[in-house]
Tab-separated table of C-alpha atoms in Angstrom:
chain	number	residue	atom	x	y	z
A	316	UNK	CA	73.636	-96.205	-115.476
A	317	UNK	CA	71.677	-93.584	-117.309
A	318	UNK	CA	73.858	-91.805	-119.897
A	319	UNK	CA	73.870	-88.242	-119.731
A	320	UNK	CA	73.175	-86.209	-122.919
A	321	UNK	CA	75.360	-83.524	-121.589
A	322	UNK	CA	78.669	-83.601	-124.012
A	323	UNK	CA	81.904	-84.421	-122.133
A	324	UNK	CA	83.485	-81.581	-120.391
A	325	UNK	CA	80.381	-79.238	-120.499
A	326	UNK	CA	79.731	-78.236	-117.034
A	327	UNK	CA	78.744	-75.015	-115.885
A	328	UNK	CA	81.697	-72.960	-114.371
A	329	UNK	CA	80.796	-71.001	-111.069
A	330	UNK	CA	82.770	-68.347	-109.677
A	331	UNK	CA	85.360	-69.486	-107.202
A	332	UNK	CA	85.853	-68.361	-103.765
A	333	UNK	CA	89.268	-66.827	-102.847
A	334	UNK	CA	90.487	-70.251	-102.174
A	335	UNK	CA	89.975	-71.558	-105.627
A	336	UNK	CA	86.906	-73.525	-104.807
A	337	UNK	CA	83.642	-73.095	-106.920
A	338	UNK	CA	80.991	-71.167	-105.091
A	339	UNK	CA	77.977	-73.146	-104.098
A	340	UNK	CA	75.026	-72.682	-104.389
A	341	UNK	CA	75.114	-70.778	-107.812
A	342	UNK	CA	74.338	-67.082	-107.664
A	343	UNK	CA	70.955	-66.164	-108.894
A	344	UNK	CA	70.553	-65.323	-112.302
A	345	UNK	CA	69.784	-61.496	-111.730
A	346	UNK	CA	70.984	-58.884	-109.365
A	347	UNK	CA	69.783	-58.985	-105.932
A	348	UNK	CA	67.729	-56.073	-104.905
A	349	UNK	CA	69.639	-53.017	-103.617
A	350	UNK	CA	68.805	-52.089	-99.939
A	351	UNK	CA	69.911	-48.223	-100.992
A	352	UNK	CA	67.315	-45.790	-99.928
A	353	UNK	CA	67.459	-44.161	-103.417
A	354	UNK	CA	67.436	-47.162	-105.571
A	355	UNK	CA	64.416	-48.443	-107.165
A	356	UNK	CA	63.043	-52.055	-106.058
A	357	UNK	CA	63.334	-54.689	-108.905
A	358	UNK	CA	61.132	-56.359	-109.600
A	359	UNK	CA	58.465	-53.548	-108.484
A	360	UNK	CA	56.120	-54.818	-105.591
A	361	UNK	CA	52.351	-55.374	-106.476
A	362	UNK	CA	50.551	-52.567	-105.360
A	363	UNK	CA	48.505	-53.024	-101.928
A	364	UNK	CA	44.682	-53.758	-102.260
A	365	UNK	CA	42.575	-50.731	-101.497
A	366	UNK	CA	41.474	-50.707	-97.911
A	367	UNK	CA	37.743	-51.760	-97.360
A	368	UNK	CA	35.185	-49.088	-96.564
A	369	UNK	CA	35.043	-48.483	-92.828
A	370	UNK	CA	31.844	-50.220	-91.337
A	371	UNK	CA	30.322	-46.786	-89.941
A	372	UNK	CA	30.401	-45.370	-93.472
A	373	UNK	CA	28.322	-48.047	-94.813
A	374	UNK	CA	25.743	-47.596	-92.072
A	375	UNK	CA	25.581	-44.028	-92.693
A	376	UNK	CA	23.568	-43.884	-95.692
A	377	UNK	CA	20.631	-45.872	-94.731
A	378	UNK	CA	20.578	-44.116	-91.207
A	379	UNK	CA	20.307	-40.818	-92.963
A	380	UNK	CA	17.609	-42.185	-95.167
A	381	UNK	CA	15.680	-43.629	-91.989
A	382	UNK	CA	16.076	-40.159	-90.517
A	383	UNK	CA	14.588	-38.388	-93.475
A	384	UNK	CA	11.572	-40.965	-93.627
A	385	UNK	CA	10.930	-40.203	-89.784
A	386	UNK	CA	11.005	-36.416	-90.577
A	387	UNK	CA	8.665	-36.753	-93.401
A	388	UNK	CA	6.323	-38.797	-91.163
A	389	UNK	CA	6.445	-36.291	-88.567
A	390	UNK	CA	5.431	-33.636	-91.238
A	391	UNK	CA	2.521	-35.705	-92.384
A	392	UNK	CA	1.348	-36.515	-88.845
A	393	UNK	CA	1.415	-32.777	-87.928
A	394	UNK	CA	-0.833	-31.879	-91.078
A	395	UNK	CA	-3.380	-34.763	-90.063
A	396	UNK	CA	-3.285	-33.419	-86.342
A	397	UNK	CA	-4.084	-29.734	-87.867
A	398	UNK	CA	-6.845	-31.227	-90.117
A	399	UNK	CA	-8.310	-33.261	-87.158
A	400	UNK	CA	-8.194	-29.861	-85.051
A	401	UNK	CA	-10.079	-28.015	-87.701
A	402	UNK	CA	-12.832	-30.435	-88.254
A	403	UNK	CA	-13.263	-30.943	-84.304
A	404	UNK	CA	-13.525	-27.040	-84.048
A	405	UNK	CA	-15.795	-26.785	-86.920
A	406	UNK	CA	-13.189	-25.078	-89.042
A	407	UNK	CA	-12.353	-22.298	-86.879
A	408	UNK	CA	-9.421	-23.595	-85.303
A	409	UNK	CA	-7.121	-21.256	-83.423
A	410	UNK	CA	-9.875	-18.765	-82.870
A	411	UNK	CA	-12.224	-18.058	-79.993
A	412	UNK	CA	-15.948	-17.401	-79.830
A	413	UNK	CA	-16.475	-13.914	-78.427
A	414	UNK	CA	-17.416	-13.861	-74.788
A	415	UNK	CA	-16.389	-17.555	-74.250
A	416	UNK	CA	-14.191	-18.020	-71.404
A	417	UNK	CA	-11.378	-20.481	-71.574
A	418	UNK	CA	-11.938	-23.882	-70.457
A	419	UNK	CA	-15.250	-24.917	-71.808
A	420	UNK	CA	-13.936	-25.862	-75.294
A	421	UNK	CA	-13.777	-29.822	-75.728
A	422	UNK	CA	-10.057	-30.657	-75.902
A	423	UNK	CA	-8.708	-32.448	-79.136
A	424	UNK	CA	-8.061	-35.814	-77.105
A	425	UNK	CA	-11.793	-35.704	-75.948
A	426	UNK	CA	-13.747	-34.378	-79.039
A	427	UNK	CA	-16.778	-36.771	-79.930
A	428	UNK	CA	-16.780	-38.456	-76.398
A	429	UNK	CA	-19.691	-37.939	-73.721
A	430	UNK	CA	-17.273	-37.727	-71.254
A	431	UNK	CA	-15.161	-34.926	-73.015
A	432	UNK	CA	-18.230	-32.963	-73.866
A	433	UNK	CA	-19.460	-33.212	-70.223
A	434	UNK	CA	-16.076	-32.144	-68.865
A	435	UNK	CA	-15.902	-29.172	-70.776
A	436	UNK	CA	-19.812	-27.736	-70.529
A	437	UNK	CA	-20.841	-29.045	-67.171
A	438	UNK	CA	-19.039	-26.126	-65.468
A	439	UNK	CA	-21.308	-23.885	-67.346
A	440	UNK	CA	-24.577	-25.471	-66.550
A	441	UNK	CA	-26.515	-24.303	-63.444
A	442	UNK	CA	-29.045	-25.510	-60.919
A	443	UNK	CA	-32.181	-22.719	-60.552
A	444	UNK	CA	-34.252	-22.763	-57.451
A	445	UNK	CA	-37.452	-20.421	-57.872
A	446	UNK	CA	-39.810	-19.761	-54.946
A	447	UNK	CA	-43.188	-18.408	-55.699
A	448	UNK	CA	-46.878	-18.626	-54.246
A	449	UNK	CA	-47.228	-21.735	-56.301
A	450	UNK	CA	-44.669	-23.481	-54.477
A	451	UNK	CA	-40.902	-24.113	-55.140
A	452	UNK	CA	-39.340	-24.859	-58.803
A	453	UNK	CA	-35.929	-26.703	-59.629
A	454	UNK	CA	-34.689	-26.173	-63.041
A	455	UNK	CA	-31.340	-25.520	-64.876
A	456	UNK	CA	-29.974	-22.609	-66.796
A	457	UNK	CA	-27.363	-22.112	-69.357
A	458	UNK	CA	-24.413	-19.373	-68.483
A	459	UNK	CA	-23.690	-17.467	-71.585
A	460	UNK	CA	-21.666	-14.529	-70.071
A	461	UNK	CA	-18.912	-14.348	-67.722
A	462	UNK	CA	-20.617	-11.858	-65.635
A	463	UNK	CA	-23.743	-13.901	-65.135
A	464	UNK	CA	-26.436	-14.082	-67.852
A	465	UNK	CA	-28.176	-17.058	-67.609
A	466	UNK	CA	-30.660	-18.523	-70.371
A	467	UNK	CA	-33.497	-20.908	-69.231
A	468	UNK	CA	-37.074	-21.579	-69.552
A	469	UNK	CA	-39.751	-18.896	-68.957
A	470	UNK	CA	-41.856	-21.985	-66.853
A	471	UNK	CA	-38.937	-22.622	-64.612
A	472	UNK	CA	-39.021	-18.918	-63.310
A	473	UNK	CA	-42.292	-17.728	-64.051
A	474	UNK	CA	-44.212	-15.963	-61.066
A	475	UNK	CA	-41.178	-16.347	-58.923
A	476	UNK	CA	-40.496	-14.280	-56.080
A	477	UNK	CA	-36.949	-15.271	-55.171
A	478	UNK	CA	-34.370	-17.058	-57.573
A	479	UNK	CA	-31.293	-18.659	-56.337
A	480	UNK	CA	-28.828	-20.306	-58.812
A	481	UNK	CA	-26.164	-22.913	-57.596
A	482	UNK	CA	-22.924	-23.423	-59.910
A	483	UNK	CA	-21.197	-26.479	-60.433
A	484	UNK	CA	-18.745	-25.606	-57.995
A	485	UNK	CA	-21.353	-25.284	-55.383
A	486	UNK	CA	-21.394	-21.690	-55.019
A	487	UNK	CA	-24.755	-19.999	-54.712
A	488	UNK	CA	-26.032	-16.668	-55.973
A	489	UNK	CA	-29.267	-14.443	-55.849
A	490	UNK	CA	-30.406	-13.780	-59.626
A	491	UNK	CA	-32.677	-11.185	-61.112
A	492	UNK	CA	-34.999	-11.782	-64.223
A	493	UNK	CA	-33.737	-9.371	-66.965
A	494	UNK	CA	-36.388	-10.261	-69.488
A	495	UNK	CA	-38.795	-13.322	-70.365
A	496	UNK	CA	-40.589	-14.352	-73.609
A	497	UNK	CA	-43.675	-16.784	-72.776
A	498	UNK	CA	-44.242	-17.323	-76.352
A	499	UNK	CA	-41.092	-18.922	-76.926
A	500	UNK	CA	-40.741	-20.206	-73.469
A	501	UNK	CA	-37.507	-18.441	-72.674
A	502	UNK	CA	-36.049	-16.377	-70.087
A	503	UNK	CA	-33.075	-14.302	-69.296
A	504	UNK	CA	-31.881	-13.965	-65.651
A	505	UNK	CA	-28.533	-12.486	-64.096
A	506	UNK	CA	-26.486	-13.299	-61.109
A	507	UNK	CA	-25.771	-10.642	-58.744
A	508	UNK	CA	-22.294	-9.719	-58.280
A	509	UNK	CA	-20.796	-12.501	-60.372
A	510	UNK	CA	-17.752	-12.286	-62.590
A	511	UNK	CA	-15.117	-14.916	-64.347
A	512	UNK	CA	-17.853	-17.479	-64.716
A	513	UNK	CA	-17.457	-20.394	-67.193
A	514	UNK	CA	-19.635	-19.834	-70.382
A	515	UNK	CA	-21.148	-22.222	-73.129
A	516	UNK	CA	-20.582	-21.810	-76.648
A	517	UNK	CA	-23.921	-21.504	-78.505
A	518	UNK	CA	-23.961	-23.339	-81.899
A	519	UNK	CA	-26.036	-23.639	-85.033
A	520	UNK	CA	-29.117	-25.575	-84.697
A	521	UNK	CA	-29.713	-25.205	-88.514
A	522	UNK	CA	-27.153	-27.617	-89.186
A	523	UNK	CA	-28.439	-30.205	-86.942
A	524	UNK	CA	-29.604	-33.548	-88.553
A	525	UNK	CA	-31.487	-36.619	-87.378
A	526	UNK	CA	-29.042	-39.257	-86.040
A	527	UNK	CA	-26.629	-36.566	-84.595
A	528	UNK	CA	-25.342	-37.691	-81.460
A	529	UNK	CA	-26.056	-35.101	-78.205
A	530	UNK	CA	-25.603	-34.841	-74.497
A	531	UNK	CA	-27.910	-33.229	-72.074
A	532	UNK	CA	-27.013	-31.736	-68.947
A	533	UNK	CA	-29.377	-30.448	-66.113
A	534	UNK	CA	-30.755	-30.897	-62.527
A	535	UNK	CA	-33.389	-33.429	-62.852
A	536	UNK	CA	-35.113	-33.903	-59.594
A	537	UNK	CA	-32.663	-31.476	-57.959
A	538	UNK	CA	-29.532	-33.770	-59.027
A	539	UNK	CA	-27.210	-31.243	-60.057
A	540	UNK	CA	-24.899	-31.778	-63.158
A	541	UNK	CA	-26.621	-34.991	-64.380
A	542	UNK	CA	-25.412	-36.153	-67.665
A	543	UNK	CA	-27.293	-38.184	-70.297
A	544	UNK	CA	-26.681	-38.975	-74.065
A	545	UNK	CA	-28.879	-39.783	-77.120
A	546	UNK	CA	-29.502	-38.814	-80.676
A	547	UNK	CA	-31.571	-36.297	-82.414
A	548	UNK	CA	-34.541	-38.229	-83.107
A	549	UNK	CA	-36.378	-35.760	-85.262
A	550	UNK	CA	-36.463	-31.871	-86.292
A	551	UNK	CA	-39.224	-29.095	-86.236
A	552	UNK	CA	-41.691	-31.064	-83.902
A	553	UNK	CA	-44.560	-28.702	-82.724
A	554	UNK	CA	-44.819	-28.549	-79.096
A	555	UNK	CA	-47.406	-26.630	-77.267
A	556	UNK	CA	-46.737	-25.472	-73.502
A	557	UNK	CA	-48.337	-23.407	-70.939
A	558	UNK	CA	-47.514	-19.657	-71.752
A	559	UNK	CA	-47.575	-18.655	-67.819
A	560	UNK	CA	-48.029	-19.884	-64.309
A	561	UNK	CA	-51.509	-18.601	-64.182
A	562	UNK	CA	-52.546	-20.854	-66.964
A	563	UNK	CA	-51.125	-23.918	-65.901
A	564	UNK	CA	-51.806	-24.003	-61.924
A	565	UNK	CA	-48.995	-26.529	-61.643
A	566	UNK	CA	-46.403	-24.687	-63.805
A	567	UNK	CA	-44.122	-24.088	-60.726
A	568	UNK	CA	-44.822	-27.440	-58.914
A	569	UNK	CA	-44.097	-29.648	-61.903
A	570	UNK	CA	-40.461	-29.311	-60.963
A	571	UNK	CA	-40.810	-30.975	-57.510
A	572	UNK	CA	-41.194	-34.472	-58.886
A	573	UNK	CA	-44.704	-35.097	-57.845
A	574	UNK	CA	-45.776	-33.809	-61.242
A	575	UNK	CA	-44.483	-33.346	-65.042
A	576	UNK	CA	-44.426	-30.288	-67.108
A	577	UNK	CA	-47.653	-30.095	-69.069
A	578	UNK	CA	-47.446	-30.011	-72.945
A	579	UNK	CA	-49.113	-30.875	-75.913
A	580	UNK	CA	-47.857	-32.811	-78.846
A	581	UNK	CA	-49.658	-34.315	-81.549
A	582	UNK	CA	-53.027	-32.846	-80.745
A	583	UNK	CA	-52.946	-34.478	-77.390
A	584	UNK	CA	-52.177	-33.115	-73.939
A	585	UNK	CA	-49.441	-34.796	-71.809
A	586	UNK	CA	-48.670	-34.467	-68.296
A	587	UNK	CA	-51.524	-32.359	-67.289
A	588	UNK	CA	-53.631	-29.532	-68.530
A	589	UNK	CA	-51.775	-26.968	-70.516
A	590	UNK	CA	-54.553	-24.503	-69.532
A	591	UNK	CA	-56.081	-21.605	-72.102
A	592	UNK	CA	-52.850	-19.423	-72.287
A	593	UNK	CA	-50.358	-21.635	-74.229
A	594	UNK	CA	-47.932	-21.183	-76.895
A	595	UNK	CA	-46.225	-23.665	-79.457
A	596	UNK	CA	-42.802	-23.710	-81.122
A	597	UNK	CA	-40.601	-25.912	-83.361
A	598	UNK	CA	-38.162	-28.212	-81.127
A	599	UNK	CA	-35.623	-30.499	-81.347
A	600	UNK	CA	-36.590	-34.178	-80.557
A	601	UNK	CA	-34.097	-36.266	-78.670
A	602	UNK	CA	-34.184	-39.455	-76.961
A	603	UNK	CA	-31.457	-38.366	-74.254
A	604	UNK	CA	-33.327	-39.102	-71.270
A	605	UNK	CA	-35.055	-35.886	-69.591
A	606	UNK	CA	-36.584	-35.468	-66.418
A	607	UNK	CA	-38.283	-32.747	-64.372
A	608	UNK	CA	-35.523	-30.199	-63.600
A	609	UNK	CA	-34.011	-30.798	-66.937
A	610	UNK	CA	-36.007	-27.693	-68.202
A	611	UNK	CA	-33.768	-24.831	-69.203
A	612	UNK	CA	-30.878	-27.215	-69.380
A	613	UNK	CA	-28.542	-27.973	-72.184
A	614	UNK	CA	-28.528	-30.156	-75.287
A	615	UNK	CA	-25.191	-30.243	-76.677
A	616	UNK	CA	-23.653	-31.566	-79.921
A	617	UNK	CA	-20.391	-33.553	-79.733
A	618	UNK	CA	-18.099	-30.507	-80.431
A	619	UNK	CA	-19.545	-28.968	-76.970
A	620	UNK	CA	-21.647	-26.463	-78.658
A	621	UNK	CA	-25.355	-25.778	-77.263
A	622	UNK	CA	-27.705	-26.820	-79.965
A	623	UNK	CA	-31.122	-26.564	-77.845
A	624	UNK	CA	-32.568	-25.621	-74.304
A	625	UNK	CA	-34.297	-28.540	-72.979
A	626	UNK	CA	-37.927	-27.478	-72.309
A	627	UNK	CA	-40.299	-30.486	-72.367
A	628	UNK	CA	-40.417	-34.335	-71.978
A	629	UNK	CA	-43.040	-37.122	-72.436
A	630	UNK	CA	-43.966	-39.387	-69.517
A	631	UNK	CA	-46.848	-41.400	-69.254
A	632	UNK	CA	-48.949	-40.289	-66.322
A	633	UNK	CA	-50.525	-42.842	-63.962
A	634	UNK	CA	-54.034	-42.202	-65.230
A	635	UNK	CA	-52.996	-42.911	-68.892
A	636	UNK	CA	-50.766	-45.330	-68.434
A	637	UNK	CA	-52.337	-48.400	-69.535
A	638	UNK	CA	-52.474	-51.120	-71.923
A	639	UNK	CA	-49.896	-50.288	-74.974
A	640	UNK	CA	-49.252	-46.933	-74.023
A	641	UNK	CA	-47.155	-47.966	-71.299
A	642	UNK	CA	-44.851	-50.385	-73.003
A	643	UNK	CA	-41.575	-49.716	-74.111
A	644	UNK	CA	-39.093	-47.041	-73.608
A	645	UNK	CA	-40.177	-43.483	-73.323
A	646	UNK	CA	-37.215	-41.538	-74.906
A	647	UNK	CA	-39.131	-38.685	-75.913
A	648	UNK	CA	-37.665	-35.298	-74.978
A	649	UNK	CA	-37.968	-31.752	-76.655
A	650	UNK	CA	-35.560	-28.689	-76.830
A	651	UNK	CA	-35.830	-25.200	-78.018
A	652	UNK	CA	-33.287	-24.876	-80.976
A	653	UNK	CA	-30.374	-22.620	-80.044
A	654	UNK	CA	-31.067	-20.388	-83.181
A	655	UNK	CA	-34.447	-19.153	-81.498
A	656	UNK	CA	-32.498	-18.545	-78.322
A	657	UNK	CA	-29.916	-16.228	-80.267
A	658	UNK	CA	-32.412	-14.275	-82.331
A	659	UNK	CA	-34.365	-13.608	-78.947
A	660	UNK	CA	-31.208	-12.664	-76.916
A	661	UNK	CA	-31.574	-8.617	-77.853
A	662	UNK	CA	-35.518	-8.954	-76.909
A	663	UNK	CA	-34.682	-10.606	-73.682
A	664	UNK	CA	-31.925	-8.224	-72.408
A	665	UNK	CA	-34.234	-5.043	-73.293
A	666	UNK	CA	-36.953	-6.849	-71.250
A	667	UNK	CA	-39.485	-6.494	-74.103
A	668	UNK	CA	-40.413	-9.940	-73.977
A	669	UNK	CA	-44.355	-10.684	-74.772
C-alpha cells in the first residue's frame, strides 16, 4: 500500500444532512448563482461577439461606385455625341439654314455615307425635260426654295419653248425661265403653283480640297435619281462651253444620249464643236461618274451640302477613240462651284443675265 502523507485524522469535514450523514458530493467552493431577477450574475458572462455586417450592406458600396461610374460614362458619351454632331453639321448644330425644308439634312447616324447623302438630298434633285426647235433635252436641276426655284445649267434649257420638271416623287410641274447667265452656264427656273418642296442646302466651295469625297445625283440618259460617288480630283480647271444654243447646233440634242455636251479643256475641243460663241469658267474636277443628263445636277459633299452644279464631262468620241486615247477609265467630270452660283442668284432672279 502506498502511504498517505495526510496526517492521521485530518480528513475534510462535510456538512451533514439532516440524518447526520456527511453530504456528498461536497458543495462548491463558491455560492451558486442566484436566479433572482435583481441580483447580478457572478461571475459576469463574457460579452457576446458583435454581429457580422449584413451581406447587403457589404454589397451597397461597390454597387454605388458602379452606378457613379455609369453616370460618368453616360455624361462623357453625351459630350462626345454632341461634339460629333457639331462636326457633322459644320459647327452649326442646332441651327437650320434659311429656307431649307426639314428632311434634307443628313442624320448623325448616316453622316459620311453615300447612302445617307443620297437619302437626304435626292428629294431636292429634279429631272428637267426641255423642248425646242432643235430637239428634246433632258437634264437635271437643284431645288433651292420650297416654292420651286431650281438652279440648272443654261445649256439645258437654252432655246426651250416648253419646260417640264419631274420631282423624285414622280410628280411633274411646268416651269418658267426666271433668268439665265450664259457666261457662267447657269439658269434659274421656277415651277408653277409649287409649295412645300424639299430643298437642298448650298455649301461652301471655297473650303473644298482635292481628295474630298463627293456624291453626284442627276438624271443621266433620263434615269432619274441616279447616284454616283467619287472624289474631287482637281480645283480651278478652265472649262469652255458653248454660250448658247445658236452657237453649238447640237446644244439641246446632246442630252438625248446620241451625242455629248461639247466643251473645251486644256486647249482641245471634246465631244463636238463648241462654236464661235463660248464661255470659260473655273470648275471643280471630279471622278464621280457623269453622263449626258447629269448636267444641272448636284455635286454634294459628305455633309449633304451642294458644292457644285455638274456641267460637263469628257467622253472619247468614236472618231477620236484610237490608240492610247481610248485606254483606261475616263472619270473626268466638271462642276460649276456653288460659290459662283450663290454670287449669281440675285442676277438670275432679276432676269438680268448676260
